[in-house]
mmCIF file of C-alpha atoms and ligand atoms in Angstrom:
data_model
loop_
_atom_site.group_PDB
_atom_site.id
_atom_site.type_symbol
_atom_site.label_atom_id
_atom_site.label_comp_id
_atom_site.label_asym_id
_atom_site.label_seq_id
_atom_site.Cartn_x
_atom_site.Cartn_y
_atom_site.Cartn_z
ATOM 1 C CA MET A 615 73.918 116.426 110.232
ATOM 2 C CA ASN A 616 71.215 116.306 112.678
ATOM 3 C CA ILE A 617 70.537 112.207 112.240
ATOM 4 C CA GLY A 618 67.524 110.269 113.863
ATOM 5 C CA ILE A 619 68.611 106.889 114.785
ATOM 6 C CA VAL A 620 65.898 104.175 115.669
ATOM 7 C CA CYS A 621 66.787 100.817 116.995
ATOM 8 C CA TYR A 622 66.430 98.316 119.863
ATOM 9 C CA PRO A 623 67.893 99.354 122.842
ATOM 10 C CA THR A 624 68.319 96.113 124.318
ATOM 11 C CA PHE A 625 71.452 94.068 125.069
ATOM 12 C CA GLY A 626 70.981 92.893 121.200
ATOM 13 C CA GLY A 627 73.952 93.067 118.739
ATOM 14 C CA SER A 628 71.908 95.807 116.320
ATOM 15 C CA GLY A 629 71.006 97.979 119.477
ATOM 16 C CA VAL A 630 74.797 97.702 120.427
ATOM 17 C CA VAL A 631 76.081 99.054 116.522
ATOM 18 C CA ALA A 632 73.011 102.049 116.353
ATOM 19 C CA THR A 633 74.286 103.049 120.032
ATOM 20 C CA GLU A 634 77.952 103.468 119.165
ATOM 21 C CA LEU A 635 77.370 104.773 115.546
ATOM 22 C CA GLY A 636 75.028 107.418 117.561
ATOM 23 C CA LYS A 637 78.298 108.021 120.053
ATOM 24 C CA ALA A 638 80.852 108.020 117.425
ATOM 25 C CA LEU A 639 78.604 110.351 115.310
ATOM 26 C CA ALA A 640 77.890 112.747 118.159
ATOM 27 C CA LEU A 641 81.765 113.103 119.037
ATOM 28 C CA LYS A 642 82.278 114.188 115.310
ATOM 29 C CA GLY A 643 80.089 116.861 116.434
ATOM 30 C CA HIS A 644 76.900 115.862 114.322
ATOM 31 C CA GLN A 645 73.681 116.140 116.705
ATOM 32 C CA VAL A 646 72.301 112.641 116.955
ATOM 33 C CA HIS A 647 68.573 111.989 118.150
ATOM 34 C CA PHE A 648 67.898 108.295 119.783
ATOM 35 C CA ILE A 649 63.952 107.361 118.967
ATOM 36 C CA THR A 650 63.071 104.000 120.448
ATOM 37 C CA TYR A 651 61.343 103.100 124.067
ATOM 38 C CA GLN A 652 63.698 102.657 126.538
ATOM 39 C CA GLN A 653 67.149 104.409 126.831
ATOM 40 C CA PRO A 654 69.641 102.027 124.928
ATOM 41 C CA VAL A 655 71.929 99.870 127.495
ATOM 42 C CA LYS A 656 74.884 101.307 126.381
ATOM 43 C CA LEU A 657 73.735 104.850 126.037
ATOM 44 C CA ASP A 658 74.845 107.919 128.194
ATOM 45 C CA ILE A 659 72.296 110.595 127.749
ATOM 46 C CA PHE A 660 74.680 113.360 129.325
ATOM 47 C CA THR A 661 76.353 113.182 126.237
ATOM 48 C CA GLU A 662 77.046 116.119 124.453
ATOM 49 C CA ASN A 663 75.315 116.042 120.844
ATOM 50 C CA ILE A 664 73.175 113.029 122.214
ATOM 51 C CA TYR A 665 69.627 113.346 122.819
ATOM 52 C CA PHE A 666 66.951 110.330 123.867
ATOM 53 C CA HIS A 667 63.096 110.420 122.377
ATOM 54 C CA GLU A 668 61.267 107.702 124.521
ATOM 55 C CA VAL A 669 58.454 106.041 122.384
ATOM 56 C CA LYS A 670 55.654 105.390 125.354
ATOM 57 C CA VAL A 671 53.592 102.543 124.945
ATOM 58 C CA SER A 672 50.519 102.536 126.781
ATOM 59 C CA ASN A 673 48.691 100.250 128.352
ATOM 60 C CA TYR A 674 45.027 100.673 126.530
ATOM 61 C CA PRO A 675 42.520 97.888 127.898
ATOM 62 C CA LEU A 676 41.204 97.326 124.735
ATOM 63 C CA PHE A 677 44.628 95.884 123.043
ATOM 64 C CA ASP A 678 45.870 92.708 123.570
ATOM 65 C CA TYR A 679 48.496 93.548 121.637
ATOM 66 C CA GLN A 680 50.504 97.361 121.890
ATOM 67 C CA PRO A 681 50.315 98.937 118.276
ATOM 68 C CA TYR A 682 54.223 99.836 118.784
ATOM 69 C CA GLU A 683 54.377 100.834 115.250
ATOM 70 C CA LEU A 684 52.226 102.767 115.164
ATOM 71 C CA VAL A 685 53.222 105.099 118.134
ATOM 72 C CA LEU A 686 56.677 104.713 117.083
ATOM 73 C CA THR A 687 55.526 106.232 113.715
ATOM 74 C CA SER A 688 53.669 108.967 115.658
ATOM 75 C CA LYS A 689 56.612 110.075 117.262
ATOM 76 C CA LEU A 690 59.271 109.962 114.363
ATOM 77 C CA VAL A 691 56.677 112.659 112.741
ATOM 78 C CA ASP A 692 56.888 114.485 115.993
ATOM 79 C CA VAL A 693 60.673 114.812 116.417
ATOM 80 C CA ILE A 694 61.519 114.728 112.770
ATOM 81 C CA LYS A 695 59.132 117.860 112.227
ATOM 82 C CA PHE A 696 60.320 119.464 115.832
ATOM 83 C CA GLU A 697 63.973 118.770 115.607
ATOM 84 C CA LYS A 698 64.281 119.373 111.967
ATOM 85 C CA LEU A 699 66.006 116.201 111.879
ATOM 86 C CA ASP A 700 68.460 115.489 108.023
ATOM 87 C CA LEU A 701 67.671 112.051 108.215
ATOM 88 C CA LEU A 702 66.469 108.813 109.858
ATOM 89 C CA HIS A 703 68.681 105.945 110.325
ATOM 90 C CA VAL A 704 66.371 103.024 111.411
ATOM 91 C CA HIS A 705 68.324 99.794 112.907
ATOM 92 C CA TYR A 706 66.040 96.296 111.709
ATOM 93 C CA ALA A 707 64.036 96.318 109.247
ATOM 94 C CA ILE A 708 61.279 95.066 111.389
ATOM 95 C CA PRO A 709 59.134 97.152 112.383
ATOM 96 C CA HIS A 710 61.941 100.419 112.113
ATOM 97 C CA ALA A 711 61.797 100.308 108.309
ATOM 98 C CA SER A 712 57.820 100.627 107.421
ATOM 99 C CA ALA A 713 57.390 102.830 110.550
ATOM 100 C CA ALA A 714 59.929 105.272 109.009
ATOM 101 C CA TYR A 715 58.281 104.720 105.778
ATOM 102 C CA MET A 716 55.069 105.917 106.834
ATOM 103 C CA ALA A 717 56.305 108.565 108.750
ATOM 104 C CA GLN A 718 57.579 110.045 105.625
ATOM 105 C CA LYS A 719 54.630 109.629 103.861
ATOM 106 C CA ILE A 720 52.607 111.478 106.722
ATOM 107 C CA LEU A 721 54.987 114.001 106.688
ATOM 108 C CA ALA A 722 55.278 114.626 102.492
ATOM 109 C CA GLU A 723 51.742 115.554 102.968
ATOM 110 C CA GLU A 724 52.846 119.034 104.928
ATOM 111 C CA GLY A 725 56.143 119.275 102.332
ATOM 112 C CA ILE A 726 58.650 118.274 104.838
ATOM 113 C CA LYS A 727 61.415 115.679 103.206
ATOM 114 C CA ILE A 728 63.234 113.169 105.206
ATOM 115 C CA PRO A 729 65.155 110.199 103.586
ATOM 116 C CA PHE A 730 65.046 106.864 105.522
ATOM 117 C CA ILE A 731 68.111 104.471 105.361
ATOM 118 C CA THR A 732 67.619 101.288 107.054
ATOM 119 C CA THR A 733 70.428 99.079 108.371
ATOM 120 C CA LEU A 734 69.919 95.369 107.989
ATOM 121 C CA HIS A 735 71.433 93.429 111.051
ATOM 122 C CA GLY A 736 70.551 89.677 110.739
ATOM 123 C CA THR A 737 67.987 87.737 112.429
ATOM 124 C CA ASP A 738 65.363 91.128 110.646
ATOM 125 C CA ILE A 739 66.330 88.323 107.435
ATOM 126 C CA THR A 740 67.304 85.355 108.114
ATOM 127 C CA LEU A 741 65.109 84.505 111.211
ATOM 128 C CA VAL A 742 62.143 86.797 111.758
ATOM 129 C CA GLY A 743 62.299 87.575 107.984
ATOM 130 C CA LYS A 744 61.745 84.237 106.508
ATOM 131 C CA ASP A 745 58.678 83.869 108.934
ATOM 132 C CA SER A 746 56.206 84.304 105.795
ATOM 133 C CA SER A 747 54.154 86.637 107.456
ATOM 134 C CA PHE A 748 56.153 89.269 107.677
ATOM 135 C CA GLU A 749 57.750 89.348 104.243
ATOM 136 C CA PRO A 750 55.302 91.548 102.377
ATOM 137 C CA VAL A 751 56.064 94.067 105.076
ATOM 138 C CA ILE A 752 60.033 93.598 104.705
ATOM 139 C CA THR A 753 60.293 93.343 100.909
ATOM 140 C CA PHE A 754 58.357 96.845 100.417
ATOM 141 C CA SER A 755 60.099 98.435 103.278
ATOM 142 C CA ILE A 756 64.029 98.193 101.922
ATOM 143 C CA ASN A 757 62.936 98.710 98.448
ATOM 144 C CA LYS A 758 61.168 101.742 99.427
ATOM 145 C CA SER A 759 64.319 102.812 101.695
ATOM 146 C CA ASP A 760 66.604 106.006 100.219
ATOM 147 C CA ALA A 761 69.141 103.075 101.208
ATOM 148 C CA VAL A 762 69.878 100.563 102.526
ATOM 149 C CA THR A 763 73.121 98.763 104.230
ATOM 150 C CA ALA A 764 73.659 95.086 104.825
ATOM 151 C CA VAL A 765 76.665 94.398 108.156
ATOM 152 C CA SER A 766 78.102 91.522 105.655
ATOM 153 C CA GLU A 767 78.249 90.289 102.332
ATOM 154 C CA SER A 768 76.867 87.505 103.034
ATOM 155 C CA LEU A 769 73.590 89.418 104.700
ATOM 156 C CA LYS A 770 72.928 91.180 101.694
ATOM 157 C CA GLN A 771 73.529 88.245 99.653
ATOM 158 C CA ASP A 772 70.630 86.382 102.107
ATOM 159 C CA THR A 773 68.661 89.195 101.467
ATOM 160 C CA PHE A 774 68.617 88.629 97.201
ATOM 161 C CA ASP A 775 67.907 84.951 97.822
ATOM 162 C CA HIS A 776 65.106 85.520 100.423
ATOM 163 C CA PHE A 777 62.946 89.080 99.315
ATOM 164 C CA ASP A 778 62.190 90.279 96.089
ATOM 165 C CA ILE A 779 64.263 93.060 96.008
ATOM 166 C CA ASN A 780 64.501 95.637 93.187
ATOM 167 C CA ARG A 781 67.198 97.913 94.703
ATOM 168 C CA ASP A 782 71.210 98.062 95.350
ATOM 169 C CA ILE A 783 72.060 97.065 99.313
ATOM 170 C CA GLU A 784 75.737 98.400 100.152
ATOM 171 C CA VAL A 785 77.665 96.272 102.373
ATOM 172 C CA ILE A 786 78.804 98.490 105.581
ATOM 173 C CA PRO A 787 80.314 96.641 107.717
ATOM 174 C CA ASN A 788 80.105 96.072 111.429
ATOM 175 C CA PHE A 789 83.233 97.661 113.511
ATOM 176 C CA VAL A 790 84.265 98.116 117.122
ATOM 177 C CA CYS A 791 85.659 100.705 119.429
ATOM 178 C CA LEU A 792 89.230 99.237 119.356
ATOM 179 C CA ASP A 793 90.525 101.762 122.144
ATOM 180 C CA GLU A 794 87.583 100.511 124.581
ATOM 181 C CA TYR A 795 88.655 97.099 124.196
ATOM 182 C CA GLN A 796 92.293 97.957 125.527
ATOM 183 C CA TYR A 797 91.814 97.368 129.146
ATOM 184 C CA ASN A 798 93.854 99.304 131.331
ATOM 185 C CA GLY A 799 93.100 98.219 134.704
ATOM 186 C CA SER A 800 94.668 95.364 136.658
ATOM 187 C CA ILE A 801 93.671 92.110 135.344
ATOM 188 C CA GLU A 802 95.559 90.294 137.296
ATOM 189 C CA ALA A 803 93.257 90.330 140.610
ATOM 190 C CA LEU A 804 89.807 89.689 137.807
ATOM 191 C CA LYS A 805 91.537 86.666 136.012
ATOM 192 C CA LYS A 806 92.608 85.380 139.826
ATOM 193 C CA SER A 807 89.157 85.223 140.912
ATOM 194 C CA PHE A 808 87.655 83.193 137.763
ATOM 195 C CA ALA A 809 90.740 81.062 137.532
ATOM 196 C CA PRO A 810 92.536 81.060 140.981
ATOM 197 C CA ASN A 811 95.176 78.223 139.624
ATOM 198 C CA GLY A 812 95.837 79.879 136.482
ATOM 199 C CA GLU A 813 93.576 78.056 134.324
ATOM 200 C CA LYS A 814 93.073 79.323 131.027
ATOM 201 C CA ILE A 815 89.286 80.930 130.416
ATOM 202 C CA LEU A 816 87.594 80.062 127.383
ATOM 203 C CA VAL A 817 84.203 82.743 127.261
ATOM 204 C CA HIS A 818 80.777 82.492 125.418
ATOM 205 C CA ILE A 819 78.702 86.080 125.285
ATOM 206 C CA SER A 820 75.351 86.254 124.122
ATOM 207 C CA ASN A 821 71.448 86.213 124.512
ATOM 208 C CA PHE A 822 70.978 82.211 124.958
ATOM 209 C CA ARG A 823 68.505 81.683 122.283
ATOM 210 C CA LYS A 824 68.735 78.501 120.507
ATOM 211 C CA VAL A 825 70.222 79.901 117.698
ATOM 212 C CA LYS A 826 73.445 80.695 119.170
ATOM 213 C CA ARG A 827 73.648 76.430 119.698
ATOM 214 C CA THR A 828 74.933 77.374 123.576
ATOM 215 C CA GLU A 829 74.693 73.488 124.514
ATOM 216 C CA ASP A 830 77.617 73.476 122.009
ATOM 217 C CA VAL A 831 79.864 75.581 124.201
ATOM 218 C CA ILE A 832 79.012 73.562 127.144
ATOM 219 C CA ARG A 833 79.916 70.107 125.076
ATOM 220 C CA ILE A 834 82.868 71.563 123.544
ATOM 221 C CA PHE A 835 84.186 72.976 126.998
ATOM 222 C CA ASP A 836 83.521 69.161 128.312
ATOM 223 C CA ILE A 837 85.760 67.853 126.086
ATOM 224 C CA ILE A 838 88.718 70.279 126.533
ATOM 225 C CA ARG A 839 88.125 70.396 130.571
ATOM 226 C CA LYS A 840 89.228 66.660 130.070
ATOM 227 C CA GLN A 841 92.606 67.689 128.879
ATOM 228 C CA LEU A 842 93.356 70.946 130.222
ATOM 229 C CA PRO A 843 92.686 73.014 133.508
ATOM 230 C CA VAL A 844 90.501 75.415 132.030
ATOM 231 C CA LYS A 845 87.081 77.530 133.417
ATOM 232 C CA LEU A 846 84.617 78.610 131.226
ATOM 233 C CA LEU A 847 82.370 82.098 131.512
ATOM 234 C CA MET A 848 79.196 82.285 130.374
ATOM 235 C CA VAL A 849 78.082 86.070 129.765
ATOM 236 C CA GLY A 850 74.353 86.865 128.749
ATOM 237 C CA ASP A 851 71.135 85.682 129.424
ATOM 238 C CA GLY A 852 68.414 84.247 127.666
ATOM 239 C CA PRO A 853 65.963 81.316 126.746
ATOM 240 C CA GLU A 854 68.481 78.374 127.019
ATOM 241 C CA ARG A 855 69.905 79.266 130.512
ATOM 242 C CA HIS A 856 68.069 77.149 132.893
ATOM 243 C CA HIS A 857 68.772 74.245 130.153
ATOM 244 C CA LEU A 858 72.287 74.817 130.067
ATOM 245 C CA GLU A 859 72.450 74.996 134.251
ATOM 246 C CA GLU A 860 71.370 71.702 134.013
ATOM 247 C CA LEU A 861 73.635 70.082 131.496
ATOM 248 C CA CYS A 862 76.522 71.483 133.594
ATOM 249 C CA ARG A 863 75.206 69.278 136.718
ATOM 250 C CA GLU A 864 74.395 66.343 134.173
ATOM 251 C CA LEU A 865 78.479 66.593 133.076
ATOM 252 C CA GLY A 866 79.683 67.225 136.732
ATOM 253 C CA THR A 867 81.055 70.580 135.471
ATOM 254 C CA CYS A 868 79.473 73.304 137.717
ATOM 255 C CA ASP A 869 82.708 74.513 139.481
ATOM 256 C CA LEU A 870 83.818 74.772 136.428
ATOM 257 C CA VAL A 871 81.408 76.807 134.559
ATOM 258 C CA LYS A 872 80.007 80.380 135.658
ATOM 259 C CA PHE A 873 77.229 81.798 134.601
ATOM 260 C CA ILE A 874 77.216 85.665 135.207
ATOM 261 C CA GLY A 875 74.696 86.773 133.502
ATOM 262 C CA LYS A 876 74.153 90.367 131.597
ATOM 263 C CA VAL A 877 76.932 92.508 131.762
ATOM 264 C CA LYS A 878 77.514 95.835 130.704
ATOM 265 C CA ASP A 879 81.483 96.190 130.200
ATOM 266 C CA THR A 880 82.121 93.043 128.310
ATOM 267 C CA GLU A 881 85.614 94.617 128.215
ATOM 268 C CA ARG A 882 86.561 93.776 131.402
ATOM 269 C CA VAL A 883 85.494 90.192 130.642
ATOM 270 C CA LEU A 884 86.879 89.955 127.276
ATOM 271 C CA ALA A 885 90.216 90.976 129.028
ATOM 272 C CA VAL A 886 90.957 87.967 131.317
ATOM 273 C CA SER A 887 89.903 85.261 128.439
ATOM 274 C CA ASP A 888 92.022 83.590 126.254
ATOM 275 C CA LEU A 889 89.376 81.923 123.880
ATOM 276 C CA PHE A 890 86.150 82.984 122.662
ATOM 277 C CA ILE A 891 83.561 80.225 121.408
ATOM 278 C CA LEU A 892 81.023 81.276 119.000
ATOM 279 C CA PRO A 893 79.224 78.360 117.613
ATOM 280 C CA SER A 894 76.390 79.740 116.228
ATOM 281 C CA GLU A 895 73.306 78.020 113.770
ATOM 282 C CA THR A 896 73.430 81.394 111.945
ATOM 283 C CA GLU A 897 75.122 84.708 112.520
ATOM 284 C CA SER A 898 74.860 87.682 110.006
ATOM 285 C CA PHE A 899 78.223 88.706 111.409
ATOM 286 C CA GLY A 900 79.231 88.088 114.812
ATOM 287 C CA LEU A 901 79.686 91.224 116.781
ATOM 288 C CA ALA A 902 80.689 89.674 119.493
ATOM 289 C CA ALA A 903 83.506 87.970 117.606
ATOM 290 C CA LEU A 904 85.009 91.291 116.578
ATOM 291 C CA GLU A 905 84.755 92.405 120.128
ATOM 292 C CA ALA A 906 86.267 89.422 121.704
ATOM 293 C CA MET A 907 89.409 90.230 119.059
ATOM 294 C CA ALA A 908 89.625 93.691 119.614
ATOM 295 C CA ALA A 909 90.409 92.387 123.210
ATOM 296 C CA ARG A 910 93.105 89.694 121.817
ATOM 297 C CA THR A 911 90.787 87.090 122.158
ATOM 298 C CA PRO A 912 91.030 84.537 119.441
ATOM 299 C CA VAL A 913 87.763 82.971 118.196
ATOM 300 C CA ILE A 914 86.802 79.681 117.832
ATOM 301 C CA SER A 915 83.524 79.471 116.098
ATOM 302 C CA THR A 916 81.369 78.093 113.163
ATOM 303 C CA ASN A 917 81.505 79.118 109.414
ATOM 304 C CA THR A 918 77.707 79.937 109.205
ATOM 305 C CA GLY A 919 76.342 83.205 107.146
ATOM 306 C CA GLY A 920 78.918 86.398 107.848
ATOM 307 C CA ILE A 921 81.748 84.944 110.261
ATOM 308 C CA PRO A 922 83.906 84.144 108.214
ATOM 309 C CA GLU A 923 84.337 88.008 107.081
ATOM 310 C CA VAL A 924 85.195 88.404 110.485
ATOM 311 C CA ASN A 925 86.969 85.159 112.190
ATOM 312 C CA LYS A 926 89.988 84.174 109.572
ATOM 313 C CA ASN A 927 90.599 80.188 109.665
ATOM 314 C CA GLY A 928 94.137 79.488 111.125
ATOM 315 C CA VAL A 929 94.783 83.294 111.876
ATOM 316 C CA SER A 930 92.844 85.118 114.342
ATOM 317 C CA GLY A 931 91.270 81.441 115.728
ATOM 318 C CA TYR A 932 89.092 78.349 113.667
ATOM 319 C CA LEU A 933 85.963 77.958 112.171
ATOM 320 C CA SER A 934 83.926 74.589 111.806
ATOM 321 C CA ASN A 935 81.265 73.165 110.420
ATOM 322 C CA ILE A 936 77.725 73.939 112.503
ATOM 323 C CA GLY A 937 77.670 71.392 114.988
ATOM 324 C CA ASN A 938 81.036 69.746 114.697
ATOM 325 C CA ILE A 939 82.145 70.353 118.586
ATOM 326 C CA GLU A 940 85.074 67.648 118.548
ATOM 327 C CA GLU A 941 86.592 69.698 116.140
ATOM 328 C CA MET A 942 85.831 72.996 117.697
ATOM 329 C CA ALA A 943 87.581 71.035 120.783
ATOM 330 C CA PHE A 944 90.663 69.991 118.628
ATOM 331 C CA ASN A 945 91.056 73.495 117.435
ATOM 332 C CA SER A 946 90.479 74.940 120.810
ATOM 333 C CA LEU A 947 93.239 72.657 122.107
ATOM 334 C CA LYS A 948 95.290 73.522 119.674
ATOM 335 C CA ILE A 949 95.264 77.129 120.201
ATOM 336 C CA LEU A 950 95.599 76.924 124.119
ATOM 337 C CA SER A 951 98.250 74.077 124.761
ATOM 338 C CA ASN A 952 101.227 76.062 123.600
ATOM 339 C CA GLU A 953 101.740 79.311 124.992
ATOM 340 C CA LYS A 954 103.863 80.492 121.801
ATOM 341 C CA THR A 955 100.771 79.369 120.135
ATOM 342 C CA LEU A 956 98.301 81.013 121.830
ATOM 343 C CA GLU A 957 100.205 84.513 121.680
ATOM 344 C CA GLN A 958 100.643 84.538 118.347
ATOM 345 C CA PHE A 959 96.658 83.876 118.172
ATOM 346 C CA LYS A 960 95.978 86.786 120.099
ATOM 347 C CA GLU A 961 98.171 88.949 118.615
ATOM 348 C CA ALA A 962 96.633 88.034 114.884
ATOM 349 C CA ALA A 963 92.867 88.439 116.272
ATOM 350 C CA TYR A 964 93.911 91.925 117.266
ATOM 351 C CA GLN A 965 95.194 92.523 113.851
ATOM 352 C CA GLN A 966 92.290 91.410 112.361
ATOM 353 C CA ALA A 967 90.072 93.330 114.307
ATOM 354 C CA LYS A 968 92.095 96.688 113.887
ATOM 355 C CA LYS A 969 90.397 96.441 109.833
ATOM 356 C CA PHE A 970 86.976 97.058 111.492
ATOM 357 C CA ASP A 971 88.139 99.804 113.772
ATOM 358 C CA ILE A 972 85.206 102.400 114.174
ATOM 359 C CA HIS A 973 87.694 104.983 112.360
ATOM 360 C CA SER A 974 87.628 102.915 109.468
ATOM 361 C CA ILE A 975 83.960 102.361 109.339
ATOM 362 C CA LEU A 976 82.012 106.044 110.577
ATOM 363 C CA PRO A 977 83.764 107.723 107.414
ATOM 364 C CA MET A 978 81.311 104.983 105.126
ATOM 365 C CA TYR A 979 78.245 105.889 107.136
ATOM 366 C CA GLU A 980 78.660 109.979 106.792
ATOM 367 C CA ALA A 981 79.411 109.559 103.147
ATOM 368 C CA LEU A 982 76.074 107.332 102.488
ATOM 369 C CA TYR A 983 74.266 109.934 104.716
ATOM 370 C CA GLU A 984 75.660 112.947 102.561
ATOM 371 C CA ARG A 985 74.619 111.445 99.475
ATOM 372 C CA VAL A 986 71.216 110.227 100.497
ATOM 373 C CA ILE A 987 70.413 113.738 102.029
ATOM 374 C CA LYS A 988 71.108 115.282 98.556
ATOM 375 C CA THR A 989 69.482 113.226 96.899
ATOM 376 C CA ILE A 990 66.033 113.581 98.381
HETATM 377 O O1 GMT B 768 71.987 87.474 117.028
HETATM 378 C C1 GMT B 768 71.603 88.679 118.419
HETATM 379 O O2 GMT B 768 72.660 88.420 118.730
HETATM 380 C C2 GMT B 768 70.830 89.782 118.408
HETATM 381 C C3 GMT B 768 71.201 90.381 116.623
HETATM 382 C C4 GMT B 768 70.378 91.838 116.700
HETATM 383 O O3 GMT B 768 69.754 92.054 115.505
HETATM 384 O O4 GMT B 768 70.784 92.573 117.649
HETATM 385 O O5 GMT B 768 72.392 90.088 116.192
HETATM 386 C C5 GMT B 768 72.208 90.111 114.734
HETATM 387 O O6 GMT B 768 72.869 91.506 114.544
HETATM 388 C C6 GMT B 768 74.501 91.735 115.185
HETATM 389 C C7 GMT B 768 74.298 93.230 114.690
HETATM 390 O O7 GMT B 768 74.359 93.700 113.431
HETATM 391 C C8 GMT B 768 75.109 90.851 114.212
HETATM 392 O O8 GMT B 768 76.734 91.079 115.140
HETATM 393 C C9 GMT B 768 74.957 89.283 114.764
HETATM 394 O O9 GMT B 768 75.135 88.343 114.374
HETATM 395 C C10 GMT B 768 73.124 89.220 113.981
HETATM 396 N N1 GMT B 768 73.236 87.768 115.008
HETATM 397 C C11 GMT B 768 72.325 87.082 113.927
HETATM 398 O O10 GMT B 768 72.529 86.959 112.618
HETATM 399 C C12 GMT B 768 71.623 85.444 114.430
#
């Protein structure tokens, strides 16, 4: 198949899922065209069957705000026509689904048919989507998509709860390329550099937005470190970072917490981690938790949104109510204090991650693509 993928190219989960999906499809011999404003961070364009079409946003002085959706639409029309795409798969509803709809209508005028699939990822529904100024466009473009998928049952339900949806939504869960998380390099040197005295290593990875409740990570860690020798790696960057660094100063934990910024190959960090902390306010799926589990790292998380579909309480980690930092610290200590327990949780986390291996999920997308192409 000749497939167009539209996504955000940044470190966000939806961009990562779209990129990994495209890479896996290309490996299977499909032609995959990424259409976005910047080369996706995890994409190597010198890969067979992968193409990148940059959406250029010009800086015309009349515009206070550049009309990205319109240049994206024009680019979609151009790529669909000249690369003879069979279908478009857009990740994240805003503004990708409405741009795809408009491109579809423009091309229909020329007798060209192109179906588009919209994959809902989370904040497009749970946060941005609830802003009423977006509501009519999101509802319309979901209803007009040729197929819609959501990354969890929970997100599917949220979509029906918040929007006036008159069609079916299929759940295709997020996935992980399991093999990539089996780190082959020597982890001893890396481990030593973070935790020279054999301390247990806790990790958090996110874009440090309010919704991730990163302050809870620092506070949970502060409780744990009073009872066990531990270190914390904070991976990623975002609006909360400065505040978190200040909080570490206040708590006297600066020597124990290391902010390492944005990291492309999180596999390396996860390879040395003993526990992953994800105390999010809302999370449609929690891809970061799945990646941790793939690297045999148990997860302490909240029980919000789609996380319970990924992290199994008492098996691959523990789940708590949002903001219950005492319980999250208590459960962390339960896992970390005993080597045998830690090993059991690590193995169970890996076994749980196996269920979401790309080799199981990719055929679901391929089957959907074939079905949608036939119906247009
Ligand atoms: O919240 C983020 O980190 C970014 C956001 C995105 O769309 O890029 O993530 C959402 O999509 C991910 C991939 O499907 C999910 O794993 C995340 O749970 C979801 N984030 C939220 O729902 C807050």
